[in-house]
XYZ file of C-alpha atoms in Angstrom:
587
model
C 192.328 196.419 367.971
C 191.251 195.817 364.123
C 190.749 197.836 361.444
C 189.587 194.316 360.234
C 188.325 195.205 357.826
C 191.964 195.906 355.476
C 190.986 192.061 356.076
C 187.510 192.587 355.570
C 187.249 189.659 357.975
C 185.142 191.871 360.470
C 181.994 191.585 357.729
C 179.486 194.070 358.873
C 176.793 191.026 357.821
C 178.448 187.394 358.924
C 176.864 184.942 356.619
C 176.188 181.466 357.879
C 174.383 179.127 355.048
C 171.933 176.073 355.054
C 170.164 174.147 352.990
C 167.085 171.768 354.431
C 166.847 168.359 355.136
C 166.385 167.642 351.591
C 169.702 168.786 350.793
C 170.326 170.290 347.538
C 167.757 169.721 344.972
C 167.439 169.949 341.086
C 164.804 172.395 339.706
C 163.177 171.934 336.282
C 163.329 175.941 335.326
C 166.334 178.318 335.930
C 163.483 181.128 336.667
C 161.634 179.476 340.090
C 163.382 181.254 342.477
C 163.423 185.316 340.039
C 163.671 187.996 342.358
C 160.900 190.225 342.260
C 163.662 192.478 339.983
C 163.291 190.347 336.799
C 166.799 189.706 334.968
C 167.229 190.037 331.135
C 168.219 187.396 329.077
C 171.454 189.214 327.543
C 172.564 189.897 331.479
C 172.349 185.432 331.942
C 173.694 185.108 329.292
C 176.855 187.175 330.161
C 177.926 186.031 333.740
C 177.622 182.966 332.247
C 179.566 183.226 329.270
C 182.079 184.234 332.178
C 181.849 181.178 334.228
C 181.521 178.720 332.422
C 178.075 178.374 331.007
C 176.881 175.934 328.535
C 179.500 173.687 329.751
C 177.481 170.235 331.145
C 177.968 170.226 334.839
C 180.887 167.535 335.761
C 182.633 170.109 333.025
C 181.269 173.715 334.184
C 183.206 174.646 337.146
C 180.919 177.031 338.497
C 177.364 176.155 338.237
C 174.777 174.091 335.848
C 172.932 173.747 333.204
C 169.743 172.203 335.682
C 169.556 174.673 338.216
C 170.848 173.921 341.981
C 168.263 175.432 344.847
C 170.272 175.504 348.002
C 169.014 177.113 351.851
C 171.013 179.536 353.793
C 171.112 181.209 357.252
C 171.713 184.819 357.058
C 173.272 186.585 360.369
C 174.274 190.613 360.422
C 175.873 193.154 361.999
C 174.127 194.845 363.834
C 176.288 197.841 361.366
C 174.576 195.905 358.330
C 172.222 197.915 355.995
C 171.111 197.009 352.145
C 170.922 199.168 349.872
C 167.192 200.078 348.699
C 166.168 198.044 346.605
C 168.151 195.161 347.836
C 167.965 192.190 350.449
C 169.255 188.329 350.355
C 168.002 186.779 347.234
C 167.746 190.414 345.545
C 171.511 191.406 344.341
C 174.410 191.105 342.906
C 176.268 188.109 343.592
C 172.429 186.840 343.662
C 172.053 187.582 340.010
C 175.439 186.284 339.279
C 174.240 183.573 340.892
C 171.241 182.587 339.638
C 172.940 182.755 336.085
C 174.939 180.573 337.250
C 172.322 177.826 337.951
C 172.154 178.486 341.637
C 169.178 179.551 343.808
C 169.565 181.286 346.935
C 165.998 180.385 349.861
C 166.187 181.146 352.038
C 166.553 178.771 355.080
C 166.487 182.586 358.103
C 167.600 185.581 358.846
C 168.584 186.511 362.296
C 171.334 189.251 364.157
C 174.056 188.186 364.621
C 174.047 187.563 368.074
C 171.718 184.927 367.449
C 172.921 183.823 365.216
C 175.479 180.636 366.473
C 171.854 179.388 369.170
C 170.191 179.341 365.556
C 172.376 177.617 364.007
C 172.890 175.126 367.201
C 169.160 174.692 367.076
C 168.954 174.176 363.226
C 172.124 171.607 363.544
C 170.513 169.834 366.310
C 167.012 169.442 364.805
C 168.473 167.935 361.399
C 167.958 170.850 358.909
C 170.420 173.055 359.036
C 172.562 175.188 356.175
C 173.999 173.541 353.605
C 177.011 175.301 353.226
C 178.586 177.399 355.639
C 181.225 178.593 357.798
C 183.462 176.064 360.562
C 185.844 176.983 363.591
C 188.992 175.217 363.899
C 187.752 173.119 366.377
C 183.708 172.538 364.975
C 185.712 171.610 361.422
C 186.831 167.940 363.562
C 184.079 167.852 364.990
C 181.417 168.119 362.826
C 183.241 165.727 360.339
C 183.843 163.331 363.248
C 179.927 163.349 363.898
C 178.834 163.446 360.090
C 177.240 166.838 359.976
C 179.273 167.953 356.920
C 180.674 166.116 353.537
C 184.582 164.594 352.306
C 185.428 167.106 349.846
C 188.255 165.757 349.393
C 187.133 164.063 345.493
C 184.579 167.649 344.713
C 187.445 169.202 345.444
C 190.000 167.590 342.733
C 187.296 167.617 340.418
C 185.914 171.391 340.222
C 188.661 173.771 341.808
C 189.238 176.368 339.926
C 192.941 177.275 339.482
C 192.571 180.663 341.234
C 190.610 178.573 343.774
C 193.498 176.861 343.825
C 195.649 179.456 343.832
C 194.179 181.369 346.363
C 194.460 178.228 348.618
C 197.772 177.606 347.975
C 199.153 181.498 348.846
C 200.766 179.773 352.359
C 202.146 176.876 350.935
C 199.717 174.372 351.567
C 199.679 175.409 355.612
C 195.349 176.212 354.970
C 194.872 173.201 353.619
C 196.449 171.306 355.224
C 194.168 172.488 358.995
C 191.110 171.160 356.254
C 192.298 167.689 356.406
C 190.923 165.185 358.865
C 192.482 161.893 359.113
C 193.739 162.751 355.853
C 190.854 163.815 354.084
C 190.223 167.441 353.125
C 186.205 168.465 354.855
C 186.869 172.140 354.422
C 187.962 174.956 352.309
C 189.997 177.781 354.016
C 189.270 181.348 354.071
C 192.791 182.714 353.762
C 193.872 185.513 355.388
C 197.177 187.080 355.314
C 199.169 186.109 358.080
C 201.526 188.896 357.981
C 198.319 191.279 358.587
C 198.861 189.616 362.050
C 202.161 190.270 363.051
C 203.136 192.012 366.058
C 205.043 194.631 366.189
C 206.536 198.193 367.625
C 204.729 201.434 367.879
C 206.736 204.390 369.238
C 205.321 207.879 369.432
C 207.666 209.689 367.122
C 207.545 213.361 367.925
C 208.072 212.182 371.649
C 211.690 210.580 369.993
C 211.855 213.849 368.070
C 211.359 216.380 370.807
C 213.319 213.811 373.793
C 217.069 213.580 370.262
C 216.090 209.718 370.936
C 215.883 207.037 367.948
C 214.092 204.295 367.070
C 214.862 201.704 369.736
C 216.628 198.997 367.960
C 217.154 196.739 371.303
C 215.867 196.050 374.356
C 218.172 197.910 376.318
C 217.249 200.526 374.106
C 213.408 200.589 374.160
C 214.286 200.316 378.067
C 216.096 203.726 378.175
C 212.997 205.321 375.564
C 210.272 204.190 378.179
C 211.878 205.527 381.147
C 212.362 209.080 378.316
C 208.771 208.720 378.442
C 207.855 208.298 381.474
C 209.626 211.145 383.061
C 210.856 213.293 380.729
C 207.241 214.826 380.248
C 207.858 214.668 376.402
C 204.484 215.793 375.800
C 205.947 218.927 377.021
C 202.829 220.397 379.382
C 204.815 220.236 382.670
C 202.817 217.501 384.183
C 203.537 213.917 384.953
C 200.990 212.176 383.313
C 203.021 209.978 380.870
C 204.054 206.970 380.329
C 206.557 204.632 378.620
C 204.799 200.766 377.832
C 201.664 200.292 377.100
C 200.436 196.593 377.580
C 196.911 194.823 377.780
C 197.460 193.149 381.213
C 193.989 191.561 381.280
C 193.821 189.293 378.183
C 197.335 189.492 378.452
C 197.980 187.785 374.609
C 196.178 189.809 372.919
C 196.566 192.146 369.871
C 196.304 195.457 370.694
C 198.798 195.919 374.189
C 199.654 192.146 373.547
C 202.189 191.192 376.050
C 203.368 188.212 373.833
C 205.158 190.498 371.219
C 207.709 191.720 374.710
C 208.984 187.576 374.855
C 208.912 187.623 370.830
C 212.142 189.944 371.113
C 214.270 187.532 372.774
C 213.151 184.579 370.288
C 210.356 183.430 372.660
C 206.233 182.733 371.732
C 203.998 182.436 374.164
C 200.739 183.484 374.126
C 198.333 181.280 371.468
C 196.453 182.106 368.356
C 192.623 181.935 367.391
C 192.136 179.798 370.461
C 195.033 177.389 369.957
C 198.309 177.047 371.469
C 201.322 178.573 369.376
C 203.453 175.942 368.506
C 206.914 176.942 367.231
C 209.987 174.755 366.752
C 213.732 174.865 368.427
C 216.508 173.260 367.148
C 214.241 170.287 365.968
C 211.618 169.961 368.761
C 207.960 171.169 369.082
C 207.595 173.382 371.943
C 205.137 176.358 373.226
C 206.142 178.819 372.063
C 205.870 179.881 376.388
C 208.309 177.086 377.188
C 211.908 178.313 376.799
C 212.758 179.421 380.082
C 215.528 181.106 379.785
C 213.982 182.753 377.228
C 211.122 183.787 379.091
C 212.778 184.915 382.104
C 215.353 187.154 380.505
C 212.016 188.935 379.274
C 210.314 188.596 382.498
C 213.048 190.053 384.831
C 213.538 193.508 382.517
C 209.346 193.715 382.183
C 209.480 193.436 386.674
C 212.369 196.013 386.561
C 209.825 198.296 383.967
C 207.466 198.198 386.501
C 209.133 199.018 389.921
C 210.724 201.817 387.915
C 207.108 202.876 386.767
C 207.588 202.459 382.613
C 204.549 200.056 382.888
C 201.438 201.768 384.678
C 200.760 199.843 388.647
C 197.501 198.880 387.091
C 198.541 197.572 384.049
C 197.072 194.236 385.267
C 193.483 195.949 384.837
C 193.546 197.032 381.774
C 192.189 195.934 378.556
C 192.618 196.761 375.331
C 190.238 199.826 375.372
C 191.924 200.954 378.237
C 194.839 201.343 376.370
C 193.530 202.611 373.087
C 191.734 205.491 376.004
C 195.280 206.392 376.935
C 197.139 206.454 373.468
C 194.166 207.911 371.899
C 194.854 210.803 375.125
C 198.480 211.190 374.894
C 199.670 209.399 378.117
C 201.346 206.410 376.502
C 204.289 206.172 374.045
C 205.079 202.655 372.938
C 202.467 199.506 372.363
C 203.006 196.474 370.636
C 200.060 195.453 368.131
C 199.650 194.373 364.475
C 200.140 196.186 361.192
C 196.792 197.727 362.274
C 197.416 199.039 365.663
C 197.870 202.280 365.125
C 194.420 203.803 362.899
C 192.356 204.201 365.556
C 194.641 206.009 368.635
C 196.407 208.149 365.354
C 193.404 210.007 364.646
C 192.306 210.286 368.513
C 195.545 211.542 369.456
C 195.697 214.077 366.752
C 192.842 215.565 368.084
C 194.336 215.867 371.679
C 197.774 217.377 370.294
C 198.553 218.187 365.981
C 201.747 216.981 366.471
C 200.916 213.158 367.112
C 202.412 210.935 365.493
C 202.995 206.968 365.448
C 205.761 204.946 363.847
C 206.302 201.349 363.464
C 209.306 199.294 363.812
C 210.240 195.610 363.903
C 209.896 194.145 367.844
C 214.330 195.065 369.663
C 216.237 192.522 370.245
C 216.643 191.352 373.639
C 219.479 188.760 372.919
C 221.389 190.514 370.678
C 221.517 191.154 366.709
C 218.579 189.359 365.264
C 216.804 187.517 368.358
C 214.131 188.921 367.634
C 211.296 186.719 365.717
C 208.262 187.847 365.155
C 205.140 185.366 365.769
C 203.798 183.463 361.970
C 200.662 181.685 362.422
C 198.835 180.380 360.106
C 197.077 182.307 357.297
C 194.057 180.802 358.099
C 191.863 183.382 359.415
C 190.111 180.225 361.635
C 186.960 179.419 359.366
C 186.445 176.961 357.223
C 183.024 177.020 354.525
C 181.971 173.624 353.936
C 178.756 171.638 353.127
C 176.191 169.496 354.673
C 176.559 165.886 354.650
C 172.746 165.905 353.548
C 173.715 167.592 350.387
C 173.126 165.677 347.451
C 175.798 167.903 344.871
C 178.287 168.914 348.055
C 180.202 170.225 344.805
C 178.378 173.245 344.865
C 180.499 174.902 347.500
C 184.033 174.349 345.097
C 181.443 176.115 342.751
C 179.877 179.067 344.745
C 184.455 179.389 346.065
C 185.152 180.039 341.955
C 182.426 182.016 341.920
C 183.765 184.038 345.300
C 187.460 184.410 344.432
C 186.932 184.709 340.553
C 185.444 188.258 341.062
C 186.832 189.165 344.436
C 190.376 187.757 343.810
C 191.006 188.121 340.010
C 188.170 191.127 338.856
C 188.659 191.655 334.997
C 188.513 196.050 335.079
C 187.338 198.672 337.418
C 183.111 197.270 336.486
C 183.915 194.038 337.830
C 185.248 195.259 341.147
C 182.215 197.755 342.055
C 179.689 195.694 340.718
C 181.253 192.435 343.245
C 183.453 194.068 345.400
C 183.819 198.014 346.207
C 181.138 200.409 344.849
C 181.380 203.988 346.371
C 182.251 203.134 349.619
C 179.905 200.586 350.047
C 180.859 197.308 350.608
C 179.225 195.029 347.785
C 181.318 191.825 348.718
C 179.122 191.336 351.755
C 175.912 189.366 349.860
C 179.272 186.871 348.512
C 178.000 183.453 350.473
C 181.308 182.386 350.598
C 183.777 185.773 351.043
C 187.317 185.945 349.554
C 190.061 188.587 349.174
C 193.225 188.134 347.725
C 195.785 187.280 350.869
C 198.697 189.177 350.202
C 196.310 192.418 349.647
C 197.161 194.786 352.123
C 201.217 194.145 351.216
C 200.098 194.841 347.707
C 198.030 197.987 348.861
C 201.293 199.648 350.508
C 203.460 198.923 347.539
C 201.090 200.403 345.579
C 199.804 204.133 347.905
C 203.178 204.450 349.450
C 205.008 204.944 345.951
C 201.833 206.923 345.231
C 201.854 208.875 348.409
C 205.845 208.980 347.498
C 204.833 210.322 343.861
C 201.972 212.048 343.645
C 201.366 209.725 340.794
C 197.666 207.358 341.067
C 198.743 205.747 337.596
C 197.694 201.548 338.536
C 196.007 202.353 341.217
C 192.292 200.479 342.044
C 189.670 201.510 343.728
C 190.530 200.884 346.879
C 193.849 202.225 346.242
C 192.526 205.193 345.160
C 190.697 205.798 347.938
C 193.509 205.379 350.520
C 195.467 206.975 348.854
C 192.910 210.370 348.435
C 192.128 210.158 351.822
C 195.889 209.928 353.075
C 196.650 212.972 350.907
C 194.043 215.328 352.315
C 195.374 214.871 356.066
C 199.524 215.508 355.001
C 198.004 218.641 352.449
C 195.751 219.544 355.564
C 199.150 219.519 357.822
C 201.690 221.081 355.421
C 198.831 223.886 355.232
C 198.756 224.446 358.548
C 195.257 224.300 359.935
C 193.848 221.476 359.413
C 189.708 220.635 360.123
C 190.581 217.689 361.778
C 186.197 216.976 362.067
C 187.224 216.279 358.157
C 186.118 212.567 358.174
C 188.659 212.772 355.539
C 191.114 214.042 357.231
C 190.898 211.735 360.011
C 190.638 208.652 357.147
C 193.562 209.867 355.975
C 195.611 209.606 359.231
C 194.780 206.161 360.785
C 195.784 204.634 356.519
C 198.752 206.514 356.632
C 199.358 204.640 360.038
C 199.513 201.262 357.412
C 200.161 202.538 354.116
C 202.102 205.679 353.400
C 204.897 205.812 356.262
C 207.715 205.114 355.270
C 208.639 204.154 358.839
C 204.385 203.355 359.118
C 202.973 199.196 359.950
C 203.681 197.558 356.663
C 207.218 198.930 356.158
C 207.793 197.727 359.525
C 206.269 194.142 357.256
C 208.872 194.759 355.167
C 211.462 194.592 356.572
C 210.293 191.356 359.166
C 210.112 189.755 355.378
C 213.434 191.021 353.914
C 214.777 189.723 356.960
C 213.130 186.963 357.317
C 212.484 187.481 361.381
C 209.567 185.410 362.358
C 208.990 182.011 364.565
C 206.976 180.020 361.923
C 203.644 178.402 363.321
C 204.821 174.948 362.598
C 200.498 172.891 363.874
C 198.619 173.872 361.345
C 195.449 172.065 361.927
C 192.679 171.941 363.720
C 192.886 170.819 367.535
C 193.120 167.448 369.342
C 190.798 167.097 371.663
C 193.089 167.270 374.060
C 194.397 170.703 372.518
C 190.703 171.788 373.406
C 190.059 170.110 376.239
C 193.653 171.483 377.893
C 193.993 175.520 376.388
C 191.296 177.246 378.299
C 193.271 175.792 381.929
C 196.424 176.031 380.536
C 196.427 179.758 378.464
C 194.511 181.436 381.506
C 197.813 179.637 383.844
C 200.405 181.587 382.162
C 198.669 184.440 381.687
C 198.206 185.263 385.607
C 201.768 183.683 386.309
C 202.988 187.155 383.135
C 201.156 189.124 385.481
C 202.779 188.307 388.611
C 206.130 187.927 387.786
C 205.834 191.234 386.428
C 204.033 192.902 388.895
C 207.341 191.628 391.902
C 206.563 187.803 392.193
C 209.585 185.970 391.752
C 211.188 185.242 388.112
C 211.610 181.987 389.225
C 208.523 181.359 390.021
C 207.818 180.450 385.894
C 210.162 177.695 386.270
C 207.579 176.673 388.598
C 204.732 177.755 386.058
C 206.281 175.324 383.642
C 206.639 172.185 385.864
C 202.948 172.483 386.195
C 201.701 173.280 382.400
C 203.879 170.211 381.524
C 201.686 167.835 384.247
C 198.277 169.425 383.385
C 198.382 168.879 379.601
C 200.823 170.880 378.751
C 203.345 167.736 377.384
C 201.127 165.888 376.632
C 199.557 168.439 373.362
C 203.364 169.566 373.011
C 204.092 165.184 371.846
C 200.758 165.341 369.307
C 202.093 168.458 368.313
C 205.440 166.889 367.514
C 203.602 163.974 366.313
C 201.884 165.599 363.052
C 204.773 167.429 362.791
C 206.678 165.025 361.788
C 204.074 163.497 360.089
C 204.265 165.926 357.503
C 207.647 165.366 357.189
């Protein structure tokens, strides 16, 4: 998987936020919830001046003149550690909240493994968090059952221009997905859809050794995979390599996802964040795997590759960990993943073979020029910040989001960047109660960092970009010197970062090519799953995965037609009609 830290979505501290059953309570004194380390009047005044202090509460987009006390529940990943002297209510973000009249009380603190149970019990008891993050399915359930508040009006009144820009970075798809019966119930946590589109990674050093070029068509991919299997690309004299690696256990996964192969033929089977992949074809909405001719063409090719040994015989039981192990050990030469896919394997592979070099390219075309279309999902990171229906000040959610976007997406200078985002490698943003990052941050990082790697000029790079550049340069300089220290942390970090941000044929270079060619199959259902979708999805998804693996392994390709017939009868037709209805309503 995934260098989720790139998007800042794999927080070591996952935060769930909460309030008492009584809701948000106004407090008589701004100092009633001060931390042990008291803030000076100058610090408070500076923060208030930055974020609208002095305005009446109904005009202040960032806080309150009469403080509001809210309770939160915190959960922590196993690798999270507070800096010395800091805690959930003693850190730069809490100082910012207090300076803006938002006082945070801790409802509970638990290990991340207990977070879901703790939160569910809190909801059942009626004393649950005030502001908390919910997935798409839960958002709808909580809206229907009255757990969360309708925030349509408070969003319109209090959302800052910066927050609106953040939310509309995908053209409004994310905001639409937070609607239930035409009303807004959550603020989407925006990601970057480009970060998750699938592409192909190839051992460039193997291509060079065998005098092969990067595959651009599926026919060329088949030839390359066969060569990697039969022509000893690692030069050790053993038949211990194979061409194409898949995650056959989870099938529609990210690292080694089989769905990517079919995307080369214009189909889009699979799922995204527990939801069907609905695309548009000739004006009709359909599940991306409900294209029998495209799917059977891809299955025919994969079945032959399996027979030839280019796909390992045990692929059906391999998960992403097993595939990553093969990539790291130099056994596999080609796989599909998002732009971050080669980060881990590349660093490990270099330890086994100093010449190991993964490069990236768009998924090869299967049906001629232009048939390859990578599935592009909604940019919402399957998380919505919501506010309890018991809160008497629901606008507090919007004010928290305004502060988050102001400090994390638009820091005014390097000092503010370090204070609220990253300070000497410490990810201060994890203290934020509503965590946001610039949606196209990684695209911007690639543009600036790749240029810096090319020219050596670091002018204009921020702290994060300087760190990435420094590590990539450590890798490149060590390789140029001929005797790298393989265990040097900077060298190791630089290898992975180079596969994304520095290599002219790296992950984001491939994305940029797809952007220029508009080579995407875009999701056309961008809202919460219906009750039918939620109920039918597990069965239909499992059936699809099993069918694909069985056919690749030797069952008749024509079995896919029978699968689709059953898929439609067991609910596929119903969920497709619901997706079509929603799609039509957006026109």
